Amino acid sequence: MPTAYTILFLLIILVALSTWFIPSGSYDYVDGVPVAGTYHATQANPQGIGDILKAAFSGFYDAVDVCVFILMVGGFLGVVMKTGAIDAGMRRVVRRFKSKDILVIPIAMLLFALGGSTFGMAEETLPFFAIFLPIMIAMGFDSLTAFMIVFIGAKAGYIASTVNPFSVLIAQGVIGITGNPQLWLRAIMFVVIVGLSIGWVVLYARKVRKNPELSLTFHDDKQKRLDMGAVDDDVPFTTAQKWILVVFLAGMALIVWGLVSQGWYMSELSAVFLAMGLLAGIIARFSQQKIAQEFVVGLKDFAFSAIVIGLARGVNHVLTEGMIS
């Protein structure tokens, strides 16, 4: 299989070639909203080899806030994972739930779905995948289960948005609807779509735990289990680790508050994750050199995601510059 980088670069080339054949056009805009019936042809601006090579740079420039946010999350996790707080806390969760550990899936998915339905939770789910990954593997599930909990949970809620300002309020404003008269219908959609999503993920998780070889990520997860060790290991849960988890939970609560009531976006979220990483290192009594080193290690782990987002924005940049978006 070609890498994600290869696929995206090929898409940039394909989109650039299409600007030579697809007629260029645009709409008139009022307050950033396209006006119906105003579409008109514009002068063509076909994209050449130079534009293709510059697309990645332009994509990173356009997505710099998201890319920096991802790197800050990676740096934060690099420091926190080194403290062992996540690992020790995860093992306590596994022992506490024992035979009822399957309940983690519907509870977590419901929380993510509420985030997607109310404040449009999307990119903010990235750090949670890294957190749920060791928890799900320790419980006998697989890494795909962790992925589905986080991303299907949030996207199911996003599809059935109730008060999500991005997909409900802005859209209603474009067509002149005030208030939220379809809220009751959206609530029904939320129950149905999120319920079906949770049921599907639970069925998959049970199937994988019963027969791990049915997992789509079986071979990759074998190495992950070796790296993490046995769940029953007597791992100490120190006072410092408990305080680090308190900082983490307080930071998550602060992020939700900022997103819902203060209109926070990537710069504010990046600042919170940076602060949590620094506090975690200080509580663990790391030296300033060690905090910096582990932060950079975390950055490397998340660099892949940042590069992919920059390249993906490069595809959109070529579409826009070629006037065929």
PDB file of C-alpha atoms in Angstrom:
ATOM      1  CA  MET A   1       0.000   0.000   0.000  1.00  0.00           C
ATOM      2  CA  PRO A   2       1.239   3.534  -0.722  1.00  0.00           C
ATOM      3  CA  THR A   3       1.769   5.750   2.310  1.00  0.00           C
ATOM      4  CA  ALA A   4      -0.691   8.455   3.296  1.00  0.00           C
ATOM      5  CA  TYR A   5       1.866  11.004   2.108  1.00  0.00           C
ATOM      6  CA  THR A   6       1.991   9.376  -1.333  1.00  0.00           C
ATOM      7  CA  ILE A   7      -1.785   9.229  -1.651  1.00  0.00           C
ATOM      8  CA  LEU A   8      -2.195  12.896  -0.724  1.00  0.00           C
ATOM      9  CA  PHE A   9       0.572  14.044  -3.059  1.00  0.00           C
ATOM     10  CA  LEU A  10      -1.033  12.074  -5.899  1.00  0.00           C
ATOM     11  CA  LEU A  11      -4.328  13.794  -5.046  1.00  0.00           C
ATOM     12  CA  ILE A  12      -2.619  17.174  -5.299  1.00  0.00           C
ATOM     13  CA  ILE A  13      -1.366  16.217  -8.783  1.00  0.00           C
ATOM     14  CA  LEU A  14      -4.809  14.918  -9.811  1.00  0.00           C
ATOM     15  CA  VAL A  15      -6.560  18.063  -8.600  1.00  0.00           C
ATOM     16  CA  ALA A  16      -3.997  20.279 -10.343  1.00  0.00           C
ATOM     17  CA  LEU A  17      -4.565  18.404 -13.621  1.00  0.00           C
ATOM     18  CA  SER A  18      -8.316  18.830 -13.226  1.00  0.00           C
ATOM     19  CA  THR A  19      -7.938  22.621 -13.121  1.00  0.00           C
ATOM     20  CA  TRP A  20      -6.973  22.429 -16.815  1.00  0.00           C
ATOM     21  CA  PHE A  21     -10.296  20.801 -17.769  1.00  0.00           C
ATOM     22  CA  ILE A  22     -12.980  21.823 -15.240  1.00  0.00           C
ATOM     23  CA  PRO A  23     -14.511  25.271 -15.957  1.00  0.00           C
ATOM     24  CA  SER A  24     -13.615  27.892 -13.331  1.00  0.00           C
ATOM     25  CA  GLY A  25     -16.376  29.694 -11.456  1.00  0.00           C
ATOM     26  CA  SER A  26     -17.366  31.467  -8.283  1.00  0.00           C
ATOM     27  CA  TYR A  27     -20.272  32.873  -6.244  1.00  0.00           C
ATOM     28  CA  ASP A  28     -20.889  36.299  -4.828  1.00  0.00           C
ATOM     29  CA  TYR A  29     -20.568  36.387  -1.040  1.00  0.00           C
ATOM     30  CA  VAL A  30     -22.322  38.406   1.651  1.00  0.00           C
ATOM     31  CA  ASP A  31     -20.770  38.196   5.129  1.00  0.00           C
ATOM     32  CA  GLY A  32     -18.870  35.098   4.045  1.00  0.00           C
ATOM     33  CA  VAL A  33     -22.001  33.301   2.815  1.00  0.00           C
ATOM     34  CA  PRO A  34     -22.445  32.417  -0.911  1.00  0.00           C
ATOM     35  CA  VAL A  35     -25.565  33.975  -2.450  1.00  0.00           C
ATOM     36  CA  ALA A  36     -27.802  31.539  -4.323  1.00  0.00           C
ATOM     37  CA  GLY A  37     -28.131  32.189  -8.051  1.00  0.00           C
ATOM     38  CA  THR A  38     -24.945  34.279  -8.306  1.00  0.00           C
ATOM     39  CA  TYR A  39     -22.663  31.582  -9.714  1.00  0.00           C
ATOM     40  CA  HIS A  40     -20.689  32.881 -12.659  1.00  0.00           C
ATOM     41  CA  ALA A  41     -17.751  31.807 -14.774  1.00  0.00           C
ATOM     42  CA  THR A  42     -14.344  33.258 -13.957  1.00  0.00           C
ATOM     43  CA  GLN A  43     -11.017  33.387 -15.724  1.00  0.00           C
ATOM     44  CA  ALA A  44      -9.284  30.020 -15.596  1.00  0.00           C
ATOM     45  CA  ASN A  45      -6.243  29.631 -13.373  1.00  0.00           C
ATOM     46  CA  PRO A  46      -4.785  26.185 -14.197  1.00  0.00           C
ATOM     47  CA  GLN A  47      -2.246  24.910 -11.703  1.00  0.00           C
ATOM     48  CA  GLY A  48       1.208  23.868 -12.938  1.00  0.00           C
ATOM     49  CA  ILE A  49       4.237  22.033 -11.585  1.00  0.00           C
ATOM     50  CA  GLY A  50       5.297  24.996  -9.443  1.00  0.00           C
ATOM     51  CA  ASP A  51       1.855  25.192  -7.869  1.00  0.00           C
ATOM     52  CA  ILE A  52       1.938  21.458  -7.140  1.00  0.00           C
ATOM     53  CA  LEU A  53       5.301  21.740  -5.387  1.00  0.00           C
ATOM     54  CA  LYS A  54       4.173  24.778  -3.383  1.00  0.00           C
ATOM     55  CA  ALA A  55       0.830  23.210  -2.409  1.00  0.00           C
ATOM     56  CA  ALA A  56       2.253  21.449   0.646  1.00  0.00           C
ATOM     57  CA  PHE A  57       3.749  24.698   1.990  1.00  0.00           C
ATOM     58  CA  SER A  58       0.487  26.559   1.376  1.00  0.00           C
ATOM     59  CA  GLY A  59      -1.447  23.745   3.041  1.00  0.00           C
ATOM     60  CA  PHE A  60       0.713  23.918   6.151  1.00  0.00           C
ATOM     61  CA  TYR A  61       0.355  27.691   6.198  1.00  0.00           C
ATOM     62  CA  ASP A  62      -3.438  27.399   5.998  1.00  0.00           C
ATOM     63  CA  ALA A  63      -3.565  24.688   8.683  1.00  0.00           C
ATOM     64  CA  VAL A  64      -0.829  25.971  10.964  1.00  0.00           C
ATOM     65  CA  ASP A  65      -3.186  26.310  13.946  1.00  0.00           C
ATOM     66  CA  VAL A  66      -4.373  22.697  13.700  1.00  0.00           C
ATOM     67  CA  CYS A  67      -0.842  21.378  13.082  1.00  0.00           C
ATOM     68  CA  VAL A  68       0.575  23.211  16.099  1.00  0.00           C
ATOM     69  CA  PHE A  69      -2.323  21.974  18.226  1.00  0.00           C
ATOM     70  CA  ILE A  70      -1.543  18.377  17.264  1.00  0.00           C
ATOM     71  CA  LEU A  71       2.138  18.834  18.072  1.00  0.00           C
ATOM     72  CA  MET A  72       1.296  20.358  21.466  1.00  0.00           C
ATOM     73  CA  VAL A  73      -0.913  17.366  22.212  1.00  0.00           C
ATOM     74  CA  GLY A  74       1.929  15.055  21.230  1.00  0.00           C
ATOM     75  CA  GLY A  75       4.401  16.893  23.445  1.00  0.00           C
ATOM     76  CA  PHE A  76       1.978  16.800  26.370  1.00  0.00           C
ATOM     77  CA  LEU A  77       1.443  13.049  25.977  1.00  0.00           C
ATOM     78  CA  GLY A  78       5.189  12.486  25.674  1.00  0.00           C
ATOM     79  CA  VAL A  79       5.748  13.995  29.110  1.00  0.00           C
ATOM     80  CA  VAL A  80       2.668  12.452  30.760  1.00  0.00           C
ATOM     81  CA  MET A  81       3.319   8.949  29.411  1.00  0.00           C
ATOM     82  CA  LYS A  82       6.876   9.119  30.758  1.00  0.00           C
ATOM     83  CA  THR A  83       5.522   9.806  34.258  1.00  0.00           C
ATOM     84  CA  GLY A  84       3.608   6.490  34.110  1.00  0.00           C
ATOM     85  CA  ALA A  85       0.437   8.184  35.363  1.00  0.00           C
ATOM     86  CA  ILE A  86      -1.711   7.127  32.398  1.00  0.00           C
ATOM     87  CA  ASP A  87      -0.470   3.538  32.574  1.00  0.00           C
ATOM     88  CA  ALA A  88      -0.992   3.204  36.324  1.00  0.00           C
ATOM     89  CA  GLY A  89      -4.406   4.867  36.181  1.00  0.00           C
ATOM     90  CA  MET A  90      -5.439   2.673  33.253  1.00  0.00           C
ATOM     91  CA  ARG A  91      -4.576  -0.481  35.155  1.00  0.00           C
ATOM     92  CA  ARG A  92      -6.708   0.681  38.086  1.00  0.00           C
ATOM     93  CA  VAL A  93      -9.627   1.258  35.700  1.00  0.00           C
ATOM     94  CA  VAL A  94      -9.252  -2.257  34.265  1.00  0.00           C
ATOM     95  CA  ARG A  95      -9.207  -3.830  37.715  1.00  0.00           C
ATOM     96  CA  ARG A  96     -12.157  -1.740  38.918  1.00  0.00           C
ATOM     97  CA  PHE A  97     -14.452  -2.692  36.033  1.00  0.00           C
ATOM     98  CA  LYS A  98     -13.331  -6.326  35.656  1.00  0.00           C
ATOM     99  CA  SER A  99     -16.326  -8.218  34.196  1.00  0.00           C
ATOM    100  CA  LYS A 100     -18.201  -4.959  33.480  1.00  0.00           C
ATOM    101  CA  ASP A 101     -15.408  -3.381  31.455  1.00  0.00           C
ATOM    102  CA  ILE A 102     -17.565  -3.451  28.303  1.00  0.00           C
ATOM    103  CA  LEU A 103     -19.510  -0.542  29.869  1.00  0.00           C
ATOM    104  CA  VAL A 104     -16.524   1.714  29.208  1.00  0.00           C
ATOM    105  CA  ILE A 105     -17.437   1.689  25.510  1.00  0.00           C
ATOM    106  CA  PRO A 106     -21.035   3.032  25.650  1.00  0.00           C
ATOM    107  CA  ILE A 107     -20.213   5.528  28.422  1.00  0.00           C
ATOM    108  CA  ALA A 108     -17.214   6.972  26.554  1.00  0.00           C
ATOM    109  CA  MET A 109     -18.983   7.003  23.177  1.00  0.00           C
ATOM    110  CA  LEU A 110     -21.971   8.820  24.666  1.00  0.00           C
ATOM    111  CA  LEU A 111     -19.700  11.512  26.096  1.00  0.00           C
ATOM    112  CA  PHE A 112     -17.924  11.982  22.763  1.00  0.00           C
ATOM    113  CA  ALA A 113     -21.265  12.027  20.941  1.00  0.00           C
ATOM    114  CA  LEU A 114     -22.526  14.789  23.240  1.00  0.00           C
ATOM    115  CA  GLY A 115     -19.386  16.757  22.442  1.00  0.00           C
ATOM    116  CA  GLY A 116     -19.940  16.364  18.705  1.00  0.00           C
ATOM    117  CA  SER A 117     -23.632  17.209  18.962  1.00  0.00           C
ATOM    118  CA  THR A 118     -23.273  20.309  21.121  1.00  0.00           C
ATOM    119  CA  PHE A 119     -20.018  22.117  20.335  1.00  0.00           C
ATOM    120  CA  GLY A 120     -18.833  20.301  17.208  1.00  0.00           C
ATOM    121  CA  MET A 121     -16.095  18.164  18.728  1.00  0.00           C
ATOM    122  CA  ALA A 122     -13.801  17.049  15.894  1.00  0.00           C
ATOM    123  CA  GLU A 123     -10.016  17.647  15.920  1.00  0.00           C
ATOM    124  CA  GLU A 124     -10.206  17.816  19.712  1.00  0.00           C
ATOM    125  CA  THR A 125     -10.687  14.007  19.780  1.00  0.00           C
ATOM    126  CA  LEU A 126      -7.105  13.307  18.639  1.00  0.00           C
ATOM    127  CA  PRO A 127      -5.486  13.130  22.095  1.00  0.00           C
ATOM    128  CA  PHE A 128      -8.222  10.851  23.417  1.00  0.00           C
ATOM    129  CA  PHE A 129      -7.349   8.119  20.921  1.00  0.00           C
ATOM    130  CA  ALA A 130      -3.826   7.954  22.336  1.00  0.00           C
ATOM    131  CA  ILE A 131      -5.346   7.686  25.822  1.00  0.00           C
ATOM    132  CA  PHE A 132      -7.961   5.026  25.021  1.00  0.00           C
ATOM    133  CA  LEU A 133      -5.555   2.881  22.998  1.00  0.00           C
ATOM    134  CA  PRO A 134      -3.739   1.275  25.986  1.00  0.00           C
ATOM    135  CA  ILE A 135      -6.999   1.014  27.948  1.00  0.00           C
ATOM    136  CA  MET A 136      -8.778  -0.972  25.222  1.00  0.00           C
ATOM    137  CA  ILE A 137      -5.813  -3.265  24.567  1.00  0.00           C
ATOM    138  CA  ALA A 138      -5.427  -3.931  28.294  1.00  0.00           C
ATOM    139  CA  MET A 139      -9.116  -4.894  28.445  1.00  0.00           C
ATOM    140  CA  GLY A 140      -8.646  -7.462  25.685  1.00  0.00           C
ATOM    141  CA  PHE A 141     -10.040  -5.425  22.796  1.00  0.00           C
ATOM    142  CA  ASP A 142      -7.988  -3.957  19.950  1.00  0.00           C
ATOM    143  CA  SER A 143      -6.682  -0.611  18.760  1.00  0.00           C
ATOM    144  CA  LEU A 144      -9.504  -0.306  16.225  1.00  0.00           C
ATOM    145  CA  THR A 145     -11.986  -0.408  19.106  1.00  0.00           C
ATOM    146  CA  ALA A 146     -10.201   2.566  20.659  1.00  0.00           C
ATOM    147  CA  PHE A 147     -10.349   4.378  17.321  1.00  0.00           C
ATOM    148  CA  MET A 148     -14.086   3.699  16.930  1.00  0.00           C
ATOM    149  CA  ILE A 149     -14.934   4.795  20.458  1.00  0.00           C
ATOM    150  CA  VAL A 150     -13.336   8.181  19.942  1.00  0.00           C
ATOM    151  CA  PHE A 151     -14.030   8.994  16.306  1.00  0.00           C
ATOM    152  CA  ILE A 152     -17.323   7.201  15.630  1.00  0.00           C
ATOM    153  CA  GLY A 153     -18.626   8.453  18.959  1.00  0.00           C
ATOM    154  CA  ALA A 154     -17.872  12.089  18.142  1.00  0.00           C
ATOM    155  CA  LYS A 155     -18.940  11.862  14.494  1.00  0.00           C
ATOM    156  CA  ALA A 156     -22.221  10.106  15.282  1.00  0.00           C
ATOM    157  CA  GLY A 157     -23.045  13.003  17.581  1.00  0.00           C
ATOM    158  CA  TYR A 158     -21.888  15.487  14.949  1.00  0.00           C
ATOM    159  CA  ILE A 159     -24.173  13.925  12.323  1.00  0.00           C
ATOM    160  CA  ALA A 160     -27.100  14.185  14.742  1.00  0.00           C
ATOM    161  CA  SER A 161     -26.192  17.701  15.862  1.00  0.00           C
ATOM    162  CA  THR A 162     -28.613  19.324  18.275  1.00  0.00           C
ATOM    163  CA  VAL A 163     -27.082  22.753  18.938  1.00  0.00           C
ATOM    164  CA  ASN A 164     -23.728  22.363  17.135  1.00  0.00           C
ATOM    165  CA  PRO A 165     -22.987  25.915  15.936  1.00  0.00           C
ATOM    166  CA  PHE A 166     -21.127  24.708  12.840  1.00  0.00           C
ATOM    167  CA  SER A 167     -23.638  22.330  11.300  1.00  0.00           C
ATOM    168  CA  VAL A 168     -26.906  23.682  12.759  1.00  0.00           C
ATOM    169  CA  LEU A 169     -26.839  27.358  13.723  1.00  0.00           C
ATOM    170  CA  ILE A 170     -24.760  28.636  10.793  1.00  0.00           C
ATOM    171  CA  ALA A 171     -26.724  26.534   8.314  1.00  0.00           C
ATOM    172  CA  GLN A 172     -30.035  27.779   9.711  1.00  0.00           C
ATOM    173  CA  GLY A 173     -28.803  31.350   9.539  1.00  0.00           C
ATOM    174  CA  VAL A 174     -27.974  30.939   5.836  1.00  0.00           C
ATOM    175  CA  ILE A 175     -31.587  30.039   5.021  1.00  0.00           C
ATOM    176  CA  GLY A 176     -33.143  32.461   7.493  1.00  0.00           C
ATOM    177  CA  ILE A 177     -34.367  30.135  10.269  1.00  0.00           C
ATOM    178  CA  THR A 178     -34.158  31.573  13.774  1.00  0.00           C
ATOM    179  CA  GLY A 179     -34.033  29.567  16.955  1.00  0.00           C
ATOM    180  CA  ASN A 180     -33.904  25.787  16.690  1.00  0.00           C
ATOM    181  CA  PRO A 181     -37.429  24.606  15.784  1.00  0.00           C
ATOM    182  CA  GLN A 182     -36.252  21.129  14.727  1.00  0.00           C
ATOM    183  CA  LEU A 183     -34.477  20.430  18.013  1.00  0.00           C
ATOM    184  CA  TRP A 184     -36.931  17.681  18.976  1.00  0.00           C
ATOM    185  CA  LEU A 185     -36.323  15.909  15.666  1.00  0.00           C
ATOM    186  CA  ARG A 186     -32.571  16.271  16.079  1.00  0.00           C
ATOM    187  CA  ALA A 187     -32.856  14.766  19.554  1.00  0.00           C
ATOM    188  CA  ILE A 188     -34.610  11.705  18.104  1.00  0.00           C
ATOM    189  CA  MET A 189     -31.899  11.424  15.450  1.00  0.00           C
ATOM    190  CA  PHE A 190     -29.265  11.623  18.167  1.00  0.00           C
ATOM    191  CA  VAL A 191     -30.777   8.730  20.115  1.00  0.00           C
ATOM    192  CA  VAL A 192     -31.140   6.533  17.012  1.00  0.00           C
ATOM    193  CA  ILE A 193     -27.793   7.252  15.310  1.00  0.00           C
ATOM    194  CA  VAL A 194     -25.694   7.229  18.472  1.00  0.00           C
ATOM    195  CA  GLY A 195     -27.520   4.148  19.782  1.00  0.00           C
ATOM    196  CA  LEU A 196     -26.853   2.207  16.576  1.00  0.00           C
ATOM    197  CA  SER A 197     -23.222   3.326  16.573  1.00  0.00           C
ATOM    198  CA  ILE A 198     -22.666   2.221  20.168  1.00  0.00           C
ATOM    199  CA  GLY A 199     -24.359  -1.117  19.525  1.00  0.00           C
ATOM    200  CA  TRP A 200     -22.182  -1.774  16.480  1.00  0.00           C
ATOM    201  CA  VAL A 201     -18.929  -0.949  18.290  1.00  0.00           C
ATOM    202  CA  VAL A 202     -19.889  -3.106  21.303  1.00  0.00           C
ATOM    203  CA  LEU A 203     -20.646  -6.068  19.014  1.00  0.00           C
ATOM    204  CA  TYR A 204     -17.306  -5.644  17.257  1.00  0.00           C
ATOM    205  CA  ALA A 205     -15.435  -5.350  20.565  1.00  0.00           C
ATOM    206  CA  ARG A 206     -17.031  -8.515  21.950  1.00  0.00           C
ATOM    207  CA  LYS A 207     -16.231 -10.431  18.774  1.00  0.00           C
ATOM    208  CA  VAL A 208     -12.585  -9.361  18.893  1.00  0.00           C
ATOM    209  CA  ARG A 209     -12.130 -10.238  22.558  1.00  0.00           C
ATOM    210  CA  LYS A 210     -13.689 -13.660  21.986  1.00  0.00           C
ATOM    211  CA  ASN A 211     -11.482 -14.321  18.952  1.00  0.00           C
ATOM    212  CA  PRO A 212      -8.579 -11.831  18.699  1.00  0.00           C
ATOM    213  CA  GLU A 213      -7.566 -13.141  15.261  1.00  0.00           C
ATOM    214  CA  LEU A 214     -10.753 -11.597  13.827  1.00  0.00           C
ATOM    215  CA  SER A 215      -9.377  -8.151  14.619  1.00  0.00           C
ATOM    216  CA  LEU A 216      -8.439  -6.044  11.614  1.00  0.00           C
ATOM    217  CA  THR A 217      -5.389  -4.850  13.564  1.00  0.00           C
ATOM    218  CA  PHE A 218      -4.457  -8.218  15.088  1.00  0.00           C
ATOM    219  CA  HIS A 219      -0.816  -8.331  13.945  1.00  0.00           C
ATOM    220  CA  ASP A 220      -0.085  -4.700  14.829  1.00  0.00           C
ATOM    221  CA  ASP A 221      -1.649  -5.090  18.272  1.00  0.00           C
ATOM    222  CA  LYS A 222       0.488  -8.129  19.124  1.00  0.00           C
ATOM    223  CA  GLN A 223       3.510  -5.852  19.362  1.00  0.00           C
ATOM    224  CA  LYS A 224       1.550  -3.237  21.312  1.00  0.00           C
ATOM    225  CA  ARG A 225       0.608  -5.842  23.933  1.00  0.00           C
ATOM    226  CA  LEU A 226       4.234  -6.891  24.281  1.00  0.00           C
ATOM    227  CA  ASP A 227       5.317  -3.291  24.713  1.00  0.00           C
ATOM    228  CA  MET A 228       2.735  -2.584  27.409  1.00  0.00           C
ATOM    229  CA  GLY A 229       3.193  -5.801  29.374  1.00  0.00           C
ATOM    230  CA  ALA A 230       0.627  -7.726  31.393  1.00  0.00           C
ATOM    231  CA  VAL A 231      -2.308  -5.908  32.936  1.00  0.00           C
ATOM    232  CA  ASP A 232      -1.971  -7.757  36.248  1.00  0.00           C
ATOM    233  CA  ASP A 233       1.520  -6.416  36.944  1.00  0.00           C
ATOM    234  CA  ASP A 234       1.692  -4.787  40.361  1.00  0.00           C
ATOM    235  CA  VAL A 235       2.355  -1.276  39.117  1.00  0.00           C
ATOM    236  CA  PRO A 236       2.460   1.294  41.941  1.00  0.00           C
ATOM    237  CA  PHE A 237       0.106   4.261  41.747  1.00  0.00           C
ATOM    238  CA  THR A 238       2.062   7.065  43.409  1.00  0.00           C
ATOM    239  CA  THR A 239       0.728  10.294  44.847  1.00  0.00           C
ATOM    240  CA  ALA A 240       2.514  12.249  42.116  1.00  0.00           C
ATOM    241  CA  GLN A 241       0.809  10.161  39.424  1.00  0.00           C
ATOM    242  CA  LYS A 242      -2.573  10.780  41.032  1.00  0.00           C
ATOM    243  CA  TRP A 243      -1.954  14.538  41.007  1.00  0.00           C
ATOM    244  CA  ILE A 244      -0.906  14.345  37.362  1.00  0.00           C
ATOM    245  CA  LEU A 245      -4.219  12.682  36.497  1.00  0.00           C
ATOM    246  CA  VAL A 246      -6.023  15.384  38.507  1.00  0.00           C
ATOM    247  CA  VAL A 247      -4.242  18.002  36.370  1.00  0.00           C
ATOM    248  CA  PHE A 248      -5.244  16.105  33.232  1.00  0.00           C
ATOM    249  CA  LEU A 249      -8.932  15.864  34.228  1.00  0.00           C
ATOM    250  CA  ALA A 250      -8.985  19.525  35.267  1.00  0.00           C
ATOM    251  CA  GLY A 251      -7.443  20.452  31.920  1.00  0.00           C
ATOM    252  CA  MET A 252     -10.066  18.448  30.015  1.00  0.00           C
ATOM    253  CA  ALA A 253     -12.821  20.165  31.986  1.00  0.00           C
ATOM    254  CA  LEU A 254     -11.237  23.541  31.236  1.00  0.00           C
ATOM    255  CA  ILE A 255     -11.124  22.697  27.515  1.00  0.00           C
ATOM    256  CA  VAL A 256     -14.797  21.712  27.424  1.00  0.00           C
ATOM    257  CA  TRP A 257     -15.746  24.919  29.262  1.00  0.00           C
ATOM    258  CA  GLY A 258     -13.680  27.033  26.898  1.00  0.00           C
ATOM    259  CA  LEU A 259     -15.104  25.381  23.785  1.00  0.00           C
ATOM    260  CA  VAL A 260     -18.718  25.580  24.909  1.00  0.00           C
ATOM    261  CA  SER A 261     -18.879  29.004  26.548  1.00  0.00           C
ATOM    262  CA  GLN A 262     -15.799  30.993  25.523  1.00  0.00           C
ATOM    263  CA  GLY A 263     -15.425  30.189  21.833  1.00  0.00           C
ATOM    264  CA  TRP A 264     -11.946  28.751  22.247  1.00  0.00           C
ATOM    265  CA  TYR A 265     -10.156  27.255  19.276  1.00  0.00           C
ATOM    266  CA  MET A 266      -6.731  25.852  18.489  1.00  0.00           C
ATOM    267  CA  SER A 267      -4.493  28.511  20.071  1.00  0.00           C
ATOM    268  CA  GLU A 268      -6.267  28.311  23.434  1.00  0.00           C
ATOM    269  CA  LEU A 269      -6.404  24.499  23.338  1.00  0.00           C
ATOM    270  CA  SER A 270      -2.686  24.344  22.497  1.00  0.00           C
ATOM    271  CA  ALA A 271      -1.924  26.564  25.479  1.00  0.00           C
ATOM    272  CA  VAL A 272      -3.875  24.286  27.833  1.00  0.00           C
ATOM    273  CA  PHE A 273      -2.075  21.141  26.629  1.00  0.00           C
ATOM    274  CA  LEU A 274       1.304  22.873  26.899  1.00  0.00           C
ATOM    275  CA  ALA A 275       0.474  23.933  30.454  1.00  0.00           C
ATOM    276  CA  MET A 276      -0.650  20.403  31.374  1.00  0.00           C
ATOM    277  CA  GLY A 277       2.578  18.941  29.992  1.00  0.00           C
ATOM    278  CA  LEU A 278       4.725  21.372  31.971  1.00  0.00           C
ATOM    279  CA  LEU A 279       2.766  20.813  35.181  1.00  0.00           C
ATOM    280  CA  ALA A 280       2.969  17.036  34.761  1.00  0.00           C
ATOM    281  CA  GLY A 281       6.748  17.245  34.418  1.00  0.00           C
ATOM    282  CA  ILE A 282       7.065  19.503  37.446  1.00  0.00           C
ATOM    283  CA  ILE A 283       4.857  17.260  39.612  1.00  0.00           C
ATOM    284  CA  ALA A 284       6.915  14.230  38.524  1.00  0.00           C
ATOM    285  CA  ARG A 285      10.048  16.182  39.526  1.00  0.00           C
ATOM    286  CA  PHE A 286      11.558  15.986  36.072  1.00  0.00           C
ATOM    287  CA  SER A 287      14.452  18.287  35.320  1.00  0.00           C
ATOM    288  CA  GLN A 288      13.944  20.973  32.702  1.00  0.00           C
ATOM    289  CA  GLN A 289      16.155  18.938  30.338  1.00  0.00           C
ATOM    290  CA  LYS A 290      14.023  15.824  30.789  1.00  0.00           C
ATOM    291  CA  ILE A 291      10.772  17.738  30.270  1.00  0.00           C
ATOM    292  CA  ALA A 292      12.135  19.185  27.037  1.00  0.00           C
ATOM    293  CA  GLN A 293      13.445  15.809  25.841  1.00  0.00           C
ATOM    294  CA  GLU A 294      10.173  13.953  26.476  1.00  0.00           C
ATOM    295  CA  PHE A 295       8.188  16.789  24.934  1.00  0.00           C
ATOM    296  CA  VAL A 296      10.219  16.437  21.731  1.00  0.00           C
ATOM    297  CA  VAL A 297       9.734  12.645  21.766  1.00  0.00           C
ATOM    298  CA  GLY A 298       5.974  13.248  21.904  1.00  0.00           C
ATOM    299  CA  LEU A 299       6.207  15.724  19.034  1.00  0.00           C
ATOM    300  CA  LYS A 300       7.851  13.062  16.867  1.00  0.00           C
ATOM    301  CA  ASP A 301       5.043  10.593  17.544  1.00  0.00           C
ATOM    302  CA  PHE A 302       2.417  13.094  16.360  1.00  0.00           C
ATOM    303  CA  ALA A 303       4.390  14.590  13.463  1.00  0.00           C
ATOM    304  CA  PHE A 304       2.755  12.118  11.074  1.00  0.00           C
ATOM    305  CA  SER A 305      -0.721  13.505  11.804  1.00  0.00           C
ATOM    306  CA  ALA A 306       0.435  17.104  11.426  1.00  0.00           C
ATOM    307  CA  ILE A 307       2.068  16.397   8.057  1.00  0.00           C
ATOM    308  CA  VAL A 308      -1.006  14.574   6.778  1.00  0.00           C
ATOM    309  CA  ILE A 309      -3.235  17.516   7.705  1.00  0.00           C
ATOM    310  CA  GLY A 310      -0.891  19.974   5.991  1.00  0.00           C
ATOM    311  CA  LEU A 311      -0.872  17.899   2.789  1.00  0.00           C
ATOM    312  CA  ALA A 312      -4.651  17.509   2.905  1.00  0.00           C
ATOM    313  CA  ARG A 313      -5.025  21.278   3.149  1.00  0.00           C
ATOM    314  CA  GLY A 314      -2.666  21.468   0.176  1.00  0.00           C
ATOM    315  CA  VAL A 315      -5.260  19.594  -1.896  1.00  0.00           C
ATOM    316  CA  ASN A 316      -7.877  22.147  -0.891  1.00  0.00           C
ATOM    317  CA  HIS A 317      -5.473  25.008  -1.663  1.00  0.00           C
ATOM    318  CA  VAL A 318      -4.993  23.806  -5.249  1.00  0.00           C
ATOM    319  CA  LEU A 319      -8.773  23.482  -5.664  1.00  0.00           C
ATOM    320  CA  THR A 320      -9.297  27.014  -4.408  1.00  0.00           C
ATOM    321  CA  GLU A 321      -6.480  28.609  -6.419  1.00  0.00           C
ATOM    322  CA  GLY A 322      -7.653  26.791  -9.528  1.00  0.00           C
ATOM    323  CA  MET A 323     -11.146  28.273  -9.001  1.00  0.00           C
ATOM    324  CA  ILE A 324     -12.878  24.869  -9.167  1.00  0.00           C
ATOM    325  CA  SER A 325     -13.575  24.334  -5.470  1.00  0.00           C
TER     326      SER A 325
END
